[in-house]
Coordinates of C-alpha atoms in Angstrom, one line a residue:
X1 CA -22.8 -7.8 -9.1
X2 CA -23.3 -4.2 -8.1
X3 CA -21.8 -3.0 -11.3
X4 CA -24.6 -4.7 -13.4
X5 CA -27.0 -1.7 -13.6
X6 CA -24.2 0.5 -14.7
X7 CA -23.2 -1.9 -17.4
X8 CA -26.8 -2.1 -18.7
X9 CA -27.0 1.7 -18.8
X10 CA -23.6 2.0 -20.6
X11 CA -24.7 -0.5 -23.3
X12 CA -28.1 1.2 -23.7
X13 CA -26.4 4.6 -23.9
X14 CA -24.0 3.4 -26.6
X15 CA -26.9 2.1 -28.6
X16 CA -28.8 5.4 -28.3
X17 CA -25.8 7.4 -29.6
X18 CA -26.3 8.4 -33.3
X19 CA -23.8 6.8 -35.6
X20 CA -21.2 9.4 -36.5
X21 CA -21.4 10.4 -40.2
X22 CA -18.1 9.9 -42.2
X23 CA -16.2 13.1 -42.9
X24 CA -16.6 14.7 -46.3
X25 CA -14.8 13.0 -49.2
X26 CA -12.1 15.7 -49.2
X27 CA -10.9 14.5 -45.8
X28 CA -10.4 10.8 -45.8
X29 CA -8.1 10.8 -42.8
X30 CA -10.8 12.5 -40.7
X31 CA -13.3 9.9 -41.9
X32 CA -11.0 7.1 -41.0
X33 CA -10.4 8.5 -37.5
X34 CA -14.2 8.8 -37.0
X35 CA -14.8 5.3 -38.0
X36 CA -12.0 4.0 -35.9
X37 CA -13.4 6.0 -33.0
X38 CA -16.8 4.4 -33.5
X39 CA -15.2 1.0 -33.7
X40 CA -13.5 1.6 -30.4
X41 CA -16.9 2.6 -28.8
X42 CA -18.4 -0.6 -30.1
X43 CA -15.6 -2.6 -28.7
X44 CA -16.2 -0.9 -25.3
X45 CA -19.9 -1.9 -25.6
X46 CA -19.0 -5.4 -26.4
X47 CA -16.8 -5.6 -23.3
X48 CA -19.7 -4.2 -21.3
X49 CA -21.9 -7.0 -22.6
X50 CA -19.4 -9.6 -21.8
X51 CA -19.1 -8.3 -18.3
X52 CA -22.9 -8.2 -18.0
X53 CA -23.2 -11.8 -19.2
X54 CA -20.6 -12.8 -16.6
X55 CA -22.6 -11.1 -13.8
X56 CA -25.8 -12.6 -15.0
X57 CA -24.3 -16.1 -14.9
X58 CA -23.1 -15.4 -11.4
X59 CA -26.5 -14.0 -10.3
X60 CA -28.3 -17.0 -11.8
X61 CA -26.5 -19.3 -9.4
X62 CA -27.4 -17.3 -6.3
X63 CA -30.3 -18.0 -4.1
X64 CA -33.0 -15.4 -3.3
X65 CA -32.6 -13.6 -6.6
X66 CA -35.2 -15.3 -8.7
X67 CA -36.6 -12.2 -10.5
X68 CA -34.2 -11.4 -13.3
X69 CA -36.8 -10.9 -15.9
X70 CA -36.0 -7.2 -16.2
X71 CA -32.6 -8.2 -17.6
X72 CA -33.9 -10.3 -20.4
X73 CA -33.8 -7.3 -22.7
X74 CA -30.0 -7.8 -22.8
X75 CA -30.4 -10.8 -25.1
X76 CA -31.4 -8.4 -27.9
X77 CA -28.1 -6.7 -27.8
X78 CA -26.2 -9.6 -29.3
X79 CA -26.5 -7.9 -32.7
X80 CA -23.7 -5.6 -31.6
X81 CA -21.2 -8.3 -32.6
X82 CA -22.0 -7.8 -36.2
X83 CA -20.8 -4.2 -36.1
X84 CA -17.2 -5.3 -35.7
X85 CA -17.1 -5.2 -39.5
X86 CA -16.8 -1.4 -39.2
X87 CA -13.0 -2.0 -38.6
X88 CA -12.8 -3.2 -42.2
X89 CA -14.5 -0.1 -43.4
X90 CA -12.1 2.0 -41.5
X91 CA -9.3 0.1 -43.2
X92 CA -10.8 1.0 -46.6
X93 CA -10.6 4.7 -45.6
X94 CA -7.0 4.2 -44.5
X95 CA -6.2 3.0 -48.0
X96 CA -7.0 6.4 -49.4
X97 CA -5.2 8.4 -46.8
X98 CA -1.6 9.5 -47.4
X99 CA 0.6 7.8 -44.9
X100 CA 4.3 8.4 -44.6
X101 CA 6.2 5.9 -46.7
X102 CA 3.1 4.5 -48.3
X103 CA 2.4 4.0 -52.0
X104 CA -0.4 6.2 -53.4
X105 CA -3.9 4.8 -53.3
X106 CA -4.9 2.4 -56.0
X107 CA -6.0 4.3 -59.1
X108 CA -6.9 1.6 -61.7
X109 CA -9.8 -0.5 -60.6
X110 CA -10.0 -2.4 -63.8
X111 CA -6.4 -3.2 -63.9
X112 CA -5.7 -7.0 -63.3
X113 CA -3.1 -6.1 -60.7
X114 CA -5.3 -3.7 -58.7
X115 CA -6.2 -6.1 -55.9
X116 CA -2.7 -7.3 -55.5
X117 CA -1.4 -3.7 -55.4
X118 CA -3.9 -2.9 -52.7
X119 CA -2.9 -5.9 -50.7
X120 CA 0.8 -5.0 -51.0
X121 CA 0.2 -1.4 -50.1
X122 CA -1.8 -2.4 -47.0
X123 CA 1.1 -4.7 -45.9
X124 CA 3.6 -1.9 -46.3
X125 CA 1.5 0.6 -44.3
X126 CA 1.4 -2.0 -41.5
X127 CA 5.2 -2.3 -41.6
X128 CA 5.1 -5.9 -42.6
X129 CA 8.0 -5.2 -44.9
X130 CA 9.0 -8.8 -45.9
X131 CA 5.4 -9.6 -46.8
X132 CA 5.0 -6.4 -48.7
X133 CA 8.1 -7.0 -50.7
X134 CA 6.9 -10.4 -51.6
X135 CA 3.5 -9.0 -52.7
X136 CA 5.0 -6.4 -54.9
X137 CA 7.3 -9.0 -56.4
X138 CA 4.3 -11.2 -57.1
X139 CA 2.6 -8.2 -58.8
X140 CA 5.6 -7.7 -61.1
X141 CA 5.8 -11.4 -61.9
X142 CA 2.1 -12.0 -62.6
X143 CA 1.2 -8.8 -64.3
X144 CA 4.3 -7.4 -66.1
X145 CA 2.1 -5.1 -68.1
X146 CA 0.0 -3.8 -65.3
X147 CA -0.3 0.0 -64.8
X148 CA 1.1 -0.6 -61.3
X149 CA 4.2 -2.6 -62.3
X150 CA 6.6 0.3 -63.1
X151 CA 6.2 1.7 -59.6
X152 CA 6.0 -1.7 -58.0
X153 CA 9.8 -2.1 -58.6
X154 CA 10.4 1.0 -56.4
X155 CA 8.0 0.0 -53.7
X156 CA 9.4 -3.5 -53.5
X157 CA 12.9 -2.0 -53.2
X158 CA 11.6 0.4 -50.5
X159 CA 10.1 -2.5 -48.5
X160 CA 13.4 -4.4 -48.7
X161 CA 15.3 -1.3 -47.7
X162 CA 13.2 -1.0 -44.6
X163 CA 14.2 -4.5 -43.4
X164 CA 17.8 -3.1 -42.9
X165 CA 19.2 -6.4 -44.1
X166 CA 22.4 -6.3 -46.2
X167 CA 21.2 -9.0 -48.6
X168 CA 17.9 -7.2 -49.1
X169 CA 19.8 -3.9 -49.7
X170 CA 21.6 -5.5 -52.6
X171 CA 18.4 -7.0 -54.0
X172 CA 16.7 -3.5 -53.7
X173 CA 19.7 -2.0 -55.5
X174 CA 19.1 -4.4 -58.4
X175 CA 15.4 -3.7 -58.5
X176 CA 16.0 0.1 -58.7
X177 CA 18.5 -0.4 -61.6
X178 CA 16.0 -2.6 -63.4
X179 CA 13.3 0.0 -63.0
X180 CA 15.6 2.7 -64.4
X181 CA 16.3 0.5 -67.4
X182 CA 12.8 -0.6 -68.1
X183 CA 10.7 2.3 -66.9
X184 CA 12.7 5.5 -67.0
X185 CA 9.6 7.6 -66.9
X186 CA 8.0 5.9 -63.9
X187 CA 6.4 8.3 -61.5
X188 CA 8.7 7.1 -58.7
X189 CA 12.0 7.6 -60.6
X190 CA 13.1 10.6 -58.6
X191 CA 12.4 8.8 -55.4
X192 CA 14.1 5.7 -56.8
X193 CA 17.3 7.7 -57.4
X194 CA 17.3 9.0 -53.8
X195 CA 16.6 5.6 -52.4
X196 CA 19.4 4.1 -54.5
X197 CA 21.8 6.7 -53.1
X198 CA 20.7 5.8 -49.5
X199 CA 21.1 2.1 -50.2
X200 CA 24.5 2.6 -51.6
X201 CA 25.4 4.8 -48.7
X202 CA 24.4 2.1 -46.3
X203 CA 26.3 -0.6 -48.2
X204 CA 29.4 1.6 -48.6
X205 CA 29.6 2.0 -44.9
X206 CA 29.7 -1.8 -44.7
X207 CA 32.5 -2.0 -47.2
X208 CA 30.6 -2.9 -50.4
X209 CA 33.0 -2.0 -53.3
X210 CA 30.3 -1.3 -55.8
X211 CA 28.4 0.9 -53.4
X212 CA 31.6 2.8 -52.5
X213 CA 32.3 3.5 -56.1
X214 CA 28.7 4.7 -56.7
X215 CA 28.8 7.0 -53.6
X216 CA 32.0 8.7 -54.9
X217 CA 30.5 9.1 -58.4
X218 CA 27.4 10.8 -57.1
X219 CA 29.1 12.9 -54.5
X220 CA 31.7 14.2 -57.0
X221 CA 29.2 14.8 -59.9
X222 CA 29.0 18.5 -60.8
X223 CA 25.7 20.1 -60.2
X224 CA 23.9 21.7 -63.2
X225 CA 24.6 25.4 -63.4
X226 CA 21.1 26.4 -64.6
X227 CA 18.7 23.6 -63.4
X228 CA 15.2 23.8 -64.7
X229 CA 13.8 22.7 -61.3
X230 CA 15.0 23.0 -57.7
X231 CA 14.7 20.6 -54.9
X232 CA 12.3 21.8 -52.2
X233 CA 13.3 19.2 -49.6
X234 CA 15.7 19.6 -46.7
X235 CA 16.0 15.9 -46.0
X236 CA 18.0 13.0 -47.3
X237 CA 15.9 12.6 -50.5
X238 CA 18.5 14.4 -52.5
X239 CA 20.9 11.6 -53.9
X240 CA 23.9 13.8 -53.6
X241 CA 23.2 14.6 -49.9
X242 CA 23.0 10.9 -49.1
X243 CA 26.2 10.3 -51.0
X244 CA 28.0 13.1 -49.3
X245 CA 26.9 11.9 -45.9
X246 CA 28.2 8.4 -46.6
X247 CA 31.4 9.7 -48.1
X248 CA 32.1 11.8 -45.0
X249 CA 31.7 8.8 -42.8
X250 CA 34.0 6.7 -45.0
X251 CA 36.6 9.3 -46.0
X252 CA 36.3 12.7 -44.4
X253 CA 39.4 14.1 -46.2
X254 CA 37.8 13.4 -49.6
X255 CA 34.3 14.6 -48.6
X256 CA 35.3 18.0 -47.0
X257 CA 36.5 19.7 -50.2
X258 CA 33.2 18.7 -51.9
X259 CA 31.2 20.0 -49.0
X260 CA 33.1 23.2 -49.1
X261 CA 32.2 23.6 -52.8
X262 CA 28.6 23.1 -51.9
X263 CA 28.7 25.8 -49.2
X264 CA 30.4 28.2 -51.6
X265 CA 27.5 28.1 -54.0
X266 CA 25.1 31.1 -54.0
X267 CA 22.4 30.1 -56.6
X268 CA 18.9 29.7 -55.3
X269 CA 18.7 26.0 -56.1
X270 CA 21.5 25.2 -53.7
X271 CA 19.8 26.6 -50.6
X272 CA 18.5 23.3 -49.3
X273 CA 21.7 21.5 -50.2
X274 CA 23.7 24.1 -48.2
X275 CA 21.4 23.7 -45.2
X276 CA 22.0 20.0 -45.2
X277 CA 25.7 20.3 -45.9
X278 CA 26.0 22.3 -42.7
X279 CA 24.4 19.5 -40.7
X280 CA 26.6 16.8 -42.3
X281 CA 29.8 18.8 -41.7
X282 CA 28.9 19.3 -38.0
X283 CA 28.7 15.5 -37.5
X284 CA 32.3 14.9 -38.3
X285 CA 35.2 16.6 -36.4
X286 CA 38.2 17.4 -38.7
X287 CA 40.8 20.0 -38.7
X288 CA 38.6 22.1 -41.1
X289 CA 35.2 21.6 -39.4
X290 CA 35.3 24.8 -37.3
X291 CA 36.6 27.1 -40.0
X292 CA 34.0 25.8 -42.5
X293 CA 31.1 26.3 -40.1
X294 CA 32.3 29.7 -39.0
X295 CA 32.6 30.9 -42.6
X296 CA 29.0 29.7 -43.3
X297 CA 27.7 31.4 -40.2
X298 CA 29.3 34.7 -41.3
X299 CA 28.9 34.7 -45.0
X300 CA 26.0 32.5 -46.2
X301 CA 23.1 34.6 -47.6
X302 CA 20.5 32.2 -46.2
X303 CA 19.4 32.9 -42.7
X304 CA 18.7 29.3 -41.9
X305 CA 22.1 28.2 -43.0
X306 CA 23.6 30.9 -40.7
X307 CA 21.4 29.7 -37.8
X308 CA 22.4 26.1 -38.2

């Protein structure tokens, strides 16, 4: 009862606050955060109104408090409930922000698969991986000639991979192979190769014979002597790194000679590979582990390799 004036003041103050303007177009993430912050304020105001209504109901039943006319103005605040639609607007801004592991924002408004792509992307960003995989599969089935279809194979496979289910891993592997055969120039092909290597690595550790053979093939494949482009990532998105890691866990004796060859390289394109190789070797104790790491610490020309 005694908190009622404070509740009225809180609601009034919320209404008097100017609506924050969305951030400039070049910062969609900032705009999304601003809208989500406004949505949170409105939810707080809604809570205050609910509390005020409860206090009013309680006061109405009490004797000696007949003059509540000053509180009648609260009835005009019911319009706040309509502002909950701002959460949907914030969701639209989220669609154009780059979130880790998310497909790129929709780019073809007139494409028949556009709305389905948006829906699948939203499900993936919310970590509803089974639903997202089904949505991307539906896109591929219903709109085989859609602009989004070539990359939908990859994103369906990615969603299946995130479920960490062996059966889904195998389905994802099939999808990535199909993408490579049908759409070799898809924008996600490099990512697809890395994802396929990670899937094969996971399945190889579970004893899948096809995956085991694929891991050995990738791990033992010679690197180009004069590549036209160099990888700039130090994570597992290099297919050979994923394969070497898996091979080391399965058969350290076979993996160590290959990893030693990686660390012996001195070309500029092998820097990231050598950095990751040091980490991989350190995870498996063998008779050679100490000698290999000491040699890298003493002789590698890259300071980060030596630090690791």
